[in-house]
Amino acid sequence: MTTTTETNARTTKATVTTTGDREVRIERVFNASRDRVWKAMTDPKLVAQWWGRGNKLDIEKLEVKRGGHWRFVEYSDHGVHGFEGRYAEVTPPERIVQTFEWDGMPGHVALDTCTLEDLGDGRTRLVTTSLFLTAQDRDAMLQSGMEGGVNESYAALDKLLAAMR
Amino acid sequence: MTTTTETNARTTKATVTTTGDREVRIERVFNASRDRVWKAMTDPKLVAQWWGRGNKLDIEKLEVKRGGHWRFVEYSDHGVHGFEGRYAEVTPPERIVQTFEWDGMPGHVALDTCTLEDLGDGRTRLVTTSLFLTAQDRDAMLQSGMEGGVNESYAALDKLLAAMR
């Protein structure tokens, strides 16, 4: 059973699609209740365990409320990378709207709308729509290896959610 | 002569135009050299004297470099208003690209590109193009009284620039 679970976790990929010329939509189903996914996305001690894909992650700020700021620093083999943004809307346990900015491209802000849908059988669908200022910003994000990074984060989140049972 | 100068300052309005459905362009000529306008836009002690349109303004951050943050708090008769953003590009004395966000609408970020053109006769043209994430954000900004606020700030900047001679 353990082997099967690990295989499933390894082969579960997020569905990444583009809409218009400035949007990316990412959809992924998690084997956990909506409340548990919400907690893993908003509790700094839990976020530190999955967002960095196994890399050390400093949660410098995580003010989960409208107008609050967030800032994470990831220490990977490829260097130190800061990410930050601000919450536009926080509606537990179903919706977060926040900006996203990578230190490496300051000012190239995206607005991420994350919704958690309770699928009713102990599973939860997470859909994140990212709206960029320009088509160039959207395409640069896609070409940065975003999809691989998201899948690595979500695989780490799978493990955390299982451990939270 | 003093009277004439004051009248000119009072009647000089910025030219505000819209382009596409997500942009606002603001153009204004100042009677000062480009270096002087640049200094007034980037020195915290000088910014505090004009940006708030005569209201008390706290310059909490003004890190004028790529990736740096800025944050101002204005104390007006209508309340306390925070504004902040981050520098995407700083090229003295001619170009600044930065994000702009008002605390009252967190996450509704605009990207402002400011260019200073040396007109060669002791005058400088400032053009600011603001790109919003959505047409709704752009229209909300226009309807917020932005044009009046900009003209009040620029009138205060006129006075400061004259005093810097």
PDB file of N, CA and C in Angstrom, chain B residues 10-85:
ATOM      1  N   ARG B  10      -0.746  77.589 -10.710  1.00  0.00           N
ATOM      2  CA  ARG B  10      -2.093  77.165 -10.343  1.00  0.00           C
ATOM      3  C   ARG B  10      -2.870  76.629 -11.537  1.00  0.00           C
ATOM      4  N   THR B  11      -2.585  77.162 -12.742  1.00  0.00           N
ATOM      5  CA  THR B  11      -3.391  76.774 -13.895  1.00  0.00           C
ATOM      6  C   THR B  11      -2.748  75.656 -14.724  1.00  0.00           C
ATOM      7  N   THR B  12      -1.527  75.260 -14.398  1.00  0.00           N
ATOM      8  CA  THR B  12      -0.887  74.179 -15.147  1.00  0.00           C
ATOM      9  C   THR B  12      -1.495  72.852 -14.724  1.00  0.00           C
ATOM     10  N   LYS B  13      -2.099  72.165 -15.665  1.00  0.00           N
ATOM     11  CA  LYS B  13      -2.705  70.874 -15.349  1.00  0.00           C
ATOM     12  C   LYS B  13      -1.966  69.766 -16.087  1.00  0.00           C
ATOM     13  N   ALA B  14      -1.901  68.639 -15.462  1.00  0.00           N
ATOM     14  CA  ALA B  14      -1.345  67.470 -16.141  1.00  0.00           C
ATOM     15  C   ALA B  14      -2.320  67.016 -17.224  1.00  0.00           C
ATOM     16  N   THR B  15      -1.774  66.468 -18.303  1.00  0.00           N
ATOM     17  CA  THR B  15      -2.606  65.904 -19.359  1.00  0.00           C
ATOM     18  C   THR B  15      -2.800  64.420 -19.061  1.00  0.00           C
ATOM     19  N   VAL B  16      -4.047  64.052 -18.792  1.00  0.00           N
ATOM     20  CA  VAL B  16      -4.356  62.661 -18.436  1.00  0.00           C
ATOM     21  C   VAL B  16      -5.125  62.022 -19.587  1.00  0.00           C
ATOM     22  N   THR B  17      -4.574  60.949 -20.143  1.00  0.00           N
ATOM     23  CA  THR B  17      -5.258  60.257 -21.232  1.00  0.00           C
ATOM     24  C   THR B  17      -5.286  58.762 -20.939  1.00  0.00           C
ATOM     25  N   THR B  18      -6.215  58.060 -21.571  1.00  0.00           N
ATOM     26  CA  THR B  18      -6.254  56.612 -21.405  1.00  0.00           C
ATOM     27  C   THR B  18      -5.842  55.970 -22.728  1.00  0.00           C
ATOM     28  N   THR B  19      -5.153  54.839 -22.629  1.00  0.00           N
ATOM     29  CA  THR B  19      -4.788  54.079 -23.823  1.00  0.00           C
ATOM     30  C   THR B  19      -5.182  52.638 -23.546  1.00  0.00           C
ATOM     31  N   GLY B  20      -5.744  51.979 -24.552  1.00  0.00           N
ATOM     32  CA  GLY B  20      -6.246  50.613 -24.347  1.00  0.00           C
ATOM     33  C   GLY B  20      -7.285  50.637 -23.239  1.00  0.00           C
ATOM     34  N   ASP B  21      -7.499  49.514 -22.598  1.00  0.00           N
ATOM     35  CA  ASP B  21      -8.486  49.489 -21.515  1.00  0.00           C
ATOM     36  C   ASP B  21      -7.842  49.322 -20.144  1.00  0.00           C
ATOM     37  N   ARG B  22      -6.479  49.274 -20.088  1.00  0.00           N
ATOM     38  CA  ARG B  22      -5.828  49.060 -18.796  1.00  0.00           C
ATOM     39  C   ARG B  22      -4.755  50.090 -18.492  1.00  0.00           C
ATOM     40  N   GLU B  23      -4.699  51.162 -19.290  1.00  0.00           N
ATOM     41  CA  GLU B  23      -3.619  52.121 -19.098  1.00  0.00           C
ATOM     42  C   GLU B  23      -4.109  53.544 -18.906  1.00  0.00           C
ATOM     43  N   VAL B  24      -3.324  54.286 -18.096  1.00  0.00           N
ATOM     44  CA  VAL B  24      -3.515  55.733 -17.969  1.00  0.00           C
ATOM     45  C   VAL B  24      -2.156  56.377 -18.225  1.00  0.00           C
ATOM     46  N   ARG B  25      -2.162  57.454 -19.002  1.00  0.00           N
ATOM     47  CA  ARG B  25      -0.926  58.185 -19.299  1.00  0.00           C
ATOM     48  C   ARG B  25      -1.066  59.603 -18.758  1.00  0.00           C
ATOM     49  N   ILE B  26      -0.089  60.037 -17.976  1.00  0.00           N
ATOM     50  CA  ILE B  26      -0.122  61.376 -17.393  1.00  0.00           C
ATOM     51  C   ILE B  26       1.133  62.116 -17.828  1.00  0.00           C
ATOM     52  N   GLU B  27       0.942  63.293 -18.420  1.00  0.00           N
ATOM     53  CA  GLU B  27       2.070  64.079 -18.901  1.00  0.00           C
ATOM     54  C   GLU B  27       2.042  65.464 -18.258  1.00  0.00           C
ATOM     55  N   ARG B  28       3.236  65.936 -17.841  1.00  0.00           N
ATOM     56  CA  ARG B  28       3.300  67.244 -17.180  1.00  0.00           C
ATOM     57  C   ARG B  28       4.699  67.802 -17.405  1.00  0.00           C
ATOM     58  N   VAL B  29       4.791  69.093 -17.724  1.00  0.00           N
ATOM     59  CA  VAL B  29       6.089  69.751 -17.897  1.00  0.00           C
ATOM     60  C   VAL B  29       6.383  70.579 -16.646  1.00  0.00           C
ATOM     61  N   PHE B  30       7.614  70.471 -16.153  1.00  0.00           N
ATOM     62  CA  PHE B  30       8.043  71.238 -14.979  1.00  0.00           C
ATOM     63  C   PHE B  30       9.135  72.228 -15.379  1.00  0.00           C
ATOM     64  N   ASN B  31       9.103  73.393 -14.739  1.00  0.00           N
ATOM     65  CA  ASN B  31      10.106  74.425 -15.022  1.00  0.00           C
ATOM     66  C   ASN B  31      11.351  74.198 -14.165  1.00  0.00           C
ATOM     67  N   ALA B  32      12.041  73.106 -14.439  1.00  0.00           N
ATOM     68  CA  ALA B  32      13.246  72.767 -13.680  1.00  0.00           C
ATOM     69  C   ALA B  32      14.046  71.753 -14.498  1.00  0.00           C
ATOM     70  N   SER B  33      15.330  71.697 -14.229  1.00  0.00           N
ATOM     71  CA  SER B  33      16.188  70.745 -14.945  1.00  0.00           C
ATOM     72  C   SER B  33      15.812  69.316 -14.571  1.00  0.00           C
ATOM     73  N   ARG B  34      16.193  68.401 -15.456  1.00  0.00           N
ATOM     74  CA  ARG B  34      15.886  67.001 -15.197  1.00  0.00           C
ATOM     75  C   ARG B  34      16.543  66.506 -13.909  1.00  0.00           C
ATOM     76  N   ASP B  35      17.782  66.921 -13.669  1.00  0.00           N
ATOM     77  CA  ASP B  35      18.466  66.490 -12.439  1.00  0.00           C
ATOM     78  C   ASP B  35      17.704  66.936 -11.192  1.00  0.00           C
ATOM     79  N   ARG B  36      17.163  68.163 -11.266  1.00  0.00           N
ATOM     80  CA  ARG B  36      16.448  68.675 -10.097  1.00  0.00           C
ATOM     81  C   ARG B  36      15.135  67.901  -9.882  1.00  0.00           C
ATOM     82  N   VAL B  37      14.428  67.608 -10.977  1.00  0.00           N
ATOM     83  CA  VAL B  37      13.178  66.844 -10.848  1.00  0.00           C
ATOM     84  C   VAL B  37      13.483  65.435 -10.316  1.00  0.00           C
ATOM     85  N   TRP B  38      14.539  64.849 -10.856  1.00  0.00           N
ATOM     86  CA  TRP B  38      14.932  63.509 -10.379  1.00  0.00           C
ATOM     87  C   TRP B  38      15.191  63.519  -8.871  1.00  0.00           C
ATOM     88  N   LYS B  39      15.928  64.533  -8.420  1.00  0.00           N
ATOM     89  CA  LYS B  39      16.250  64.613  -6.997  1.00  0.00           C
ATOM     90  C   LYS B  39      14.972  64.754  -6.161  1.00  0.00           C
ATOM     91  N   ALA B  40      14.050  65.595  -6.644  1.00  0.00           N
ATOM     92  CA  ALA B  40      12.796  65.804  -5.901  1.00  0.00           C
ATOM     93  C   ALA B  40      11.955  64.528  -5.836  1.00  0.00           C
ATOM     94  N   MET B  41      12.167  63.631  -6.816  1.00  0.00           N
ATOM     95  CA  MET B  41      11.380  62.394  -6.866  1.00  0.00           C
ATOM     96  C   MET B  41      12.028  61.248  -6.094  1.00  0.00           C
ATOM     97  N   THR B  42      13.286  61.409  -5.695  1.00  0.00           N
ATOM     98  CA  THR B  42      14.007  60.261  -5.120  1.00  0.00           C
ATOM     99  C   THR B  42      14.648  60.541  -3.756  1.00  0.00           C
ATOM    100  N   ASP B  43      14.714  61.791  -3.341  1.00  0.00           N
ATOM    101  CA  ASP B  43      15.279  62.125  -2.024  1.00  0.00           C
ATOM    102  C   ASP B  43      14.132  62.166  -1.016  1.00  0.00           C
ATOM    103  N   PRO B  44      14.173  61.309   0.004  1.00  0.00           N
ATOM    104  CA  PRO B  44      13.029  61.213   0.924  1.00  0.00           C
ATOM    105  C   PRO B  44      12.633  62.545   1.555  1.00  0.00           C
ATOM    106  N   LYS B  45      13.620  63.375   1.902  1.00  0.00           N
ATOM    107  CA  LYS B  45      13.281  64.663   2.527  1.00  0.00           C
ATOM    108  C   LYS B  45      12.521  65.563   1.552  1.00  0.00           C
ATOM    109  N   LEU B  46      12.825  65.441   0.261  1.00  0.00           N
ATOM    110  CA  LEU B  46      12.133  66.261  -0.747  1.00  0.00           C
ATOM    111  C   LEU B  46      10.771  65.651  -1.097  1.00  0.00           C
ATOM    112  N   VAL B  47      10.719  64.339  -1.253  1.00  0.00           N
ATOM    113  CA  VAL B  47       9.442  63.678  -1.573  1.00  0.00           C
ATOM    114  C   VAL B  47       8.393  64.026  -0.517  1.00  0.00           C
ATOM    115  N   ALA B  48       8.824  64.061   0.745  1.00  0.00           N
ATOM    116  CA  ALA B  48       7.905  64.357   1.854  1.00  0.00           C
ATOM    117  C   ALA B  48       7.268  65.733   1.723  1.00  0.00           C
ATOM    118  N   GLN B  49       7.920  66.620   0.920  1.00  0.00           N
ATOM    119  CA  GLN B  49       7.427  67.997   0.814  1.00  0.00           C
ATOM    120  C   GLN B  49       6.387  68.200  -0.291  1.00  0.00           C
ATOM    121  N   TRP B  50       6.234  67.227  -1.210  1.00  0.00           N
ATOM    122  CA  TRP B  50       5.280  67.467  -2.302  1.00  0.00           C
ATOM    123  C   TRP B  50       4.301  66.315  -2.542  1.00  0.00           C
ATOM    124  N   TRP B  51       4.731  65.066  -2.284  1.00  0.00           N
ATOM    125  CA  TRP B  51       3.909  63.916  -2.695  1.00  0.00           C
ATOM    126  C   TRP B  51       2.545  63.932  -1.999  1.00  0.00           C
ATOM    127  N   GLY B  52       2.546  64.396  -0.742  1.00  0.00           N
ATOM    128  CA  GLY B  52       1.308  64.411   0.051  1.00  0.00           C
ATOM    129  C   GLY B  52       0.431  65.632  -0.178  1.00  0.00           C
ATOM    130  N   ARG B  53       0.753  66.449  -1.169  1.00  0.00           N
ATOM    131  CA  ARG B  53      -0.118  67.580  -1.543  1.00  0.00           C
ATOM    132  C   ARG B  53      -0.340  68.556  -0.394  1.00  0.00           C
ATOM    133  N   GLY B  54       0.656  68.713   0.469  1.00  0.00           N
ATOM    134  CA  GLY B  54       0.488  69.615   1.604  1.00  0.00           C
ATOM    135  C   GLY B  54       0.113  68.888   2.879  1.00  0.00           C
ATOM    136  N   ASN B  55      -0.314  67.627   2.755  1.00  0.00           N
ATOM    137  CA  ASN B  55      -0.613  66.828   3.948  1.00  0.00           C
ATOM    138  C   ASN B  55       0.673  66.248   4.522  1.00  0.00           C
ATOM    139  N   LYS B  56       0.640  65.974   5.829  1.00  0.00           N
ATOM    140  CA  LYS B  56       1.766  65.294   6.459  1.00  0.00           C
ATOM    141  C   LYS B  56       1.987  63.948   5.763  1.00  0.00           C
ATOM    142  N   LEU B  57       3.238  63.652   5.449  1.00  0.00           N
ATOM    143  CA  LEU B  57       3.558  62.405   4.755  1.00  0.00           C
ATOM    144  C   LEU B  57       4.738  61.737   5.439  1.00  0.00           C
ATOM    145  N   ASP B  58       4.539  60.513   5.914  1.00  0.00           N
ATOM    146  CA  ASP B  58       5.657  59.728   6.456  1.00  0.00           C
ATOM    147  C   ASP B  58       6.262  58.889   5.341  1.00  0.00           C
ATOM    148  N   ILE B  59       7.555  59.041   5.138  1.00  0.00           N
ATOM    149  CA  ILE B  59       8.259  58.198   4.165  1.00  0.00           C
ATOM    150  C   ILE B  59       8.802  57.004   4.958  1.00  0.00           C
ATOM    151  N   GLU B  60       8.059  55.915   4.960  1.00  0.00           N
ATOM    152  CA  GLU B  60       8.501  54.762   5.745  1.00  0.00           C
ATOM    153  C   GLU B  60       9.637  54.004   5.055  1.00  0.00           C
ATOM    154  N   LYS B  61       9.581  53.969   3.733  1.00  0.00           N
ATOM    155  CA  LYS B  61      10.640  53.306   2.948  1.00  0.00           C
ATOM    156  C   LYS B  61      10.778  54.026   1.617  1.00  0.00           C
ATOM    157  N   LEU B  62      12.012  54.199   1.160  1.00  0.00           N
ATOM    158  CA  LEU B  62      12.236  54.753  -0.173  1.00  0.00           C
ATOM    159  C   LEU B  62      13.609  54.254  -0.632  1.00  0.00           C
ATOM    160  N   GLU B  63      13.599  52.987  -1.036  1.00  0.00           N
ATOM    161  CA  GLU B  63      14.830  52.314  -1.467  1.00  0.00           C
ATOM    162  C   GLU B  63      14.885  52.376  -2.986  1.00  0.00           C
ATOM    163  N   VAL B  64      15.456  53.486  -3.501  1.00  0.00           N
ATOM    164  CA  VAL B  64      15.377  53.751  -4.940  1.00  0.00           C
ATOM    165  C   VAL B  64      16.436  52.940  -5.688  1.00  0.00           C
ATOM    166  N   LYS B  65      16.132  51.673  -5.892  1.00  0.00           N
ATOM    167  CA  LYS B  65      17.004  50.769  -6.645  1.00  0.00           C
ATOM    168  C   LYS B  65      16.146  49.587  -7.077  1.00  0.00           C
ATOM    169  N   ARG B  66      16.601  48.890  -8.113  1.00  0.00           N
ATOM    170  CA  ARG B  66      15.865  47.726  -8.593  1.00  0.00           C
ATOM    171  C   ARG B  66      15.624  46.753  -7.437  1.00  0.00           C
ATOM    172  N   GLY B  67      14.373  46.351  -7.242  1.00  0.00           N
ATOM    173  CA  GLY B  67      14.042  45.422  -6.157  1.00  0.00           C
ATOM    174  C   GLY B  67      13.752  46.096  -4.825  1.00  0.00           C
ATOM    175  N   GLY B  68      14.098  47.389  -4.700  1.00  0.00           N
ATOM    176  CA  GLY B  68      13.825  48.110  -3.463  1.00  0.00           C
ATOM    177  C   GLY B  68      12.340  48.380  -3.278  1.00  0.00           C
ATOM    178  N   HIS B  69      11.966  48.616  -2.049  1.00  0.00           N
ATOM    179  CA  HIS B  69      10.570  48.902  -1.736  1.00  0.00           C
ATOM    180  C   HIS B  69      10.385  50.379  -1.400  1.00  0.00           C
ATOM    181  N   TRP B  70       9.174  50.867  -1.586  1.00  0.00           N
ATOM    182  CA  TRP B  70       8.811  52.202  -1.095  1.00  0.00           C
ATOM    183  C   TRP B  70       7.471  52.087  -0.370  1.00  0.00           C
ATOM    184  N   ARG B  71       7.305  52.916   0.650  1.00  0.00           N
ATOM    185  CA  ARG B  71       6.025  52.967   1.360  1.00  0.00           C
ATOM    186  C   ARG B  71       5.854  54.337   1.993  1.00  0.00           C
ATOM    187  N   PHE B  72       4.736  54.991   1.648  1.00  0.00           N
ATOM    188  CA  PHE B  72       4.413  56.318   2.173  1.00  0.00           C
ATOM    189  C   PHE B  72       3.081  56.233   2.916  1.00  0.00           C
ATOM    190  N   VAL B  73       2.950  57.027   3.980  1.00  0.00           N
ATOM    191  CA  VAL B  73       1.657  57.138   4.675  1.00  0.00           C
ATOM    192  C   VAL B  73       1.270  58.614   4.724  1.00  0.00           C
ATOM    193  N   GLU B  74       0.102  58.915   4.170  1.00  0.00           N
ATOM    194  CA  GLU B  74      -0.384  60.294   4.087  1.00  0.00           C
ATOM    195  C   GLU B  74      -1.475  60.522   5.124  1.00  0.00           C
ATOM    196  N   TYR B  75      -1.359  61.612   5.869  1.00  0.00           N
ATOM    197  CA  TYR B  75      -2.346  61.966   6.888  1.00  0.00           C
ATOM    198  C   TYR B  75      -3.169  63.137   6.372  1.00  0.00           C
ATOM    199  N   SER B  76      -4.379  62.841   5.881  1.00  0.00           N
ATOM    200  CA  SER B  76      -5.227  63.897   5.330  1.00  0.00           C
ATOM    201  C   SER B  76      -6.466  64.076   6.192  1.00  0.00           C
ATOM    202  N   ASP B  77      -7.267  65.086   5.858  1.00  0.00           N
ATOM    203  CA  ASP B  77      -8.529  65.307   6.573  1.00  0.00           C
ATOM    204  C   ASP B  77      -9.460  64.104   6.400  1.00  0.00           C
ATOM    205  N   HIS B  78      -9.225  63.319   5.363  1.00  0.00           N
ATOM    206  CA  HIS B  78     -10.113  62.188   5.076  1.00  0.00           C
ATOM    207  C   HIS B  78      -9.590  60.882   5.665  1.00  0.00           C
ATOM    208  N   GLY B  79      -8.511  60.966   6.435  1.00  0.00           N
ATOM    209  CA  GLY B  79      -8.005  59.752   7.067  1.00  0.00           C
ATOM    210  C   GLY B  79      -6.538  59.504   6.769  1.00  0.00           C
ATOM    211  N   VAL B  80      -6.094  58.346   7.206  1.00  0.00           N
ATOM    212  CA  VAL B  80      -4.695  57.945   7.022  1.00  0.00           C
ATOM    213  C   VAL B  80      -4.638  56.935   5.882  1.00  0.00           C
ATOM    214  N   HIS B  81      -3.812  57.225   4.890  1.00  0.00           N
ATOM    215  CA  HIS B  81      -3.749  56.357   3.715  1.00  0.00           C
ATOM    216  C   HIS B  81      -2.323  55.924   3.436  1.00  0.00           C
ATOM    217  N   GLY B  82      -2.130  54.610   3.354  1.00  0.00           N
ATOM    218  CA  GLY B  82      -0.822  54.063   3.029  1.00  0.00           C
ATOM    219  C   GLY B  82      -0.741  53.697   1.555  1.00  0.00           C
ATOM    220  N   PHE B  83       0.432  53.887   0.995  1.00  0.00           N
ATOM    221  CA  PHE B  83       0.711  53.550  -0.410  1.00  0.00           C
ATOM    222  C   PHE B  83       2.066  52.853  -0.435  1.00  0.00           C
ATOM    223  N   GLU B  84       2.210  51.871  -1.302  1.00  0.00           N
ATOM    224  CA  GLU B  84       3.496  51.191  -1.346  1.00  0.00           C
ATOM    225  C   GLU B  84       3.735  50.546  -2.698  1.00  0.00           C
ATOM    226  N   GLY B  85       4.951  50.065  -2.875  1.00  0.00           N
ATOM    227  CA  GLY B  85       5.290  49.390  -4.113  1.00  0.00           C
ATOM    228  C   GLY B  85       6.741  48.999  -4.118  1.00  0.00           C
TER     229      GLY B  85
END
